[in-house]
């Protein structure tokens, strides 16, 4: 008697259970197939059958090929590098020049300007909100006489390449929800990050490296934490999560072979592991098993590709001179900018750099001067380097933080020292490269940089525009989860057409 027959004798519901399992397996596999066909239709892929490539372990990945097919609209950007300045850079000391504040220094912020907007708990108890102008000078640069702070002399040299948006705004007033909002489109944790959406929607142009790679500066103050969920896949398949590359001998954790293992051993192990996973997949039809197989295979290929891309020893001296002295020190912001350029050259679709330390509630003049010194030269160098290599035309460069700073001082105010609190109602970001108007200054704030007076750009609008430049209609790229279709922009977002080239 077989085990099934023996179980059937003791369980009269066996046949019903078996039929349910078979039905679930069929529906799971069929739904995946129908979903793949629908995705192929959505992206304009006329012929799906036979289009999948055989992967390293002998399997196929039809979904990846379909997602790599034609996008919704002609893309201007093939790749993105997002320079995220975590902590909230002050617009007053960077790009939003407010000369009228000089005559108002020390005066209390008028109620007519504040308009009852909420304050953080850090300054809500202050008896006064004394306004303070920047102690740093601004000068005009470029063909359009764009105002840039003296703290950013290198960025000032490339200002004709930048599209500076001074009217970004958000509802999030504290760091965690504000950063989460910018990175995922929602203030609450759990949603996929921008890079994960790009990976899901557009797939990869280099199957030897992840579609979405993250670099974090080691030479930055750790005033606000960075969580791995900021580059997480949320409810998307795990293959779409960002891969963090680190400095040191192990750029990707657990990628190197264990002691006594070689490449042939790893390949043999991978083959047997794939067979076991495939058996499990045939039994349960769980899509995450296929993702697990794909990730093991990617790790195998990365053993060769990662050391090469992380090695900057062959870069000429003039490259290090361009990016600044820190660029010779792996893990610094400048060194990560060089790595970002190398990854973009390898057609990695989304590269995210994080540089912490911009949260200056006190001692802002000294603190922001240090931050600018650590990032200014390398940021400008990246723009220059991409342009001279012919990559800027189809690469989108983004610079900015999660919110701006207040016009009023927080903490002790002296002639040369002050702090600024969080201010989400208006702040500055810039973009450069593929699809955006170079040399443009877009949006205006009032004389206090407290309210937007012209051309507001919400975080959802920024996301919609970013996806448009990548060739994706933000309203059409969705993922069904828990009975609802989600997207990066949720139910919001408008394309910011005036900044498009």
Tab-separated table of C-alpha atoms in Angstrom, residues 7 15-16 42 66 70 143 146 164 176 182 194 259 271 347 372 404 418 432 437 451 469 471 485:
chain	number	residue	atom	x	y	z
A	7	UNK	CA	-3.277	8.347	4.217
A	15	UNK	CA	-8.992	13.579	-2.390
A	16	UNK	CA	-10.519	17.012	-1.827
A	42	UNK	CA	1.557	46.241	-22.034
A	66	UNK	CA	9.294	40.783	-21.168
A	70	UNK	CA	9.666	48.331	-25.175
A	143	UNK	CA	24.765	81.756	-19.211
A	146	UNK	CA	22.199	81.528	-11.826
A	164	UNK	CA	17.504	73.568	-10.465
A	176	UNK	CA	12.248	58.898	8.841
A	182	UNK	CA	11.221	60.288	-1.143
A	194	UNK	CA	12.264	53.871	-6.656
A	259	UNK	CA	37.611	28.865	2.377
A	271	UNK	CA	23.449	23.327	-10.322
A	347	UNK	CA	24.623	49.904	-17.883
A	372	UNK	CA	29.843	70.970	0.860
A	404	UNK	CA	14.855	71.942	3.451
A	418	UNK	CA	23.006	79.523	14.059
A	432	UNK	CA	20.953	67.122	-14.944
A	437	UNK	CA	16.339	71.471	-19.590
A	451	UNK	CA	6.248	79.294	0.991
A	469	UNK	CA	12.177	60.258	-18.319
A	471	UNK	CA	10.087	55.819	-20.463
A	485	UNK	CA	-2.954	47.764	-7.449
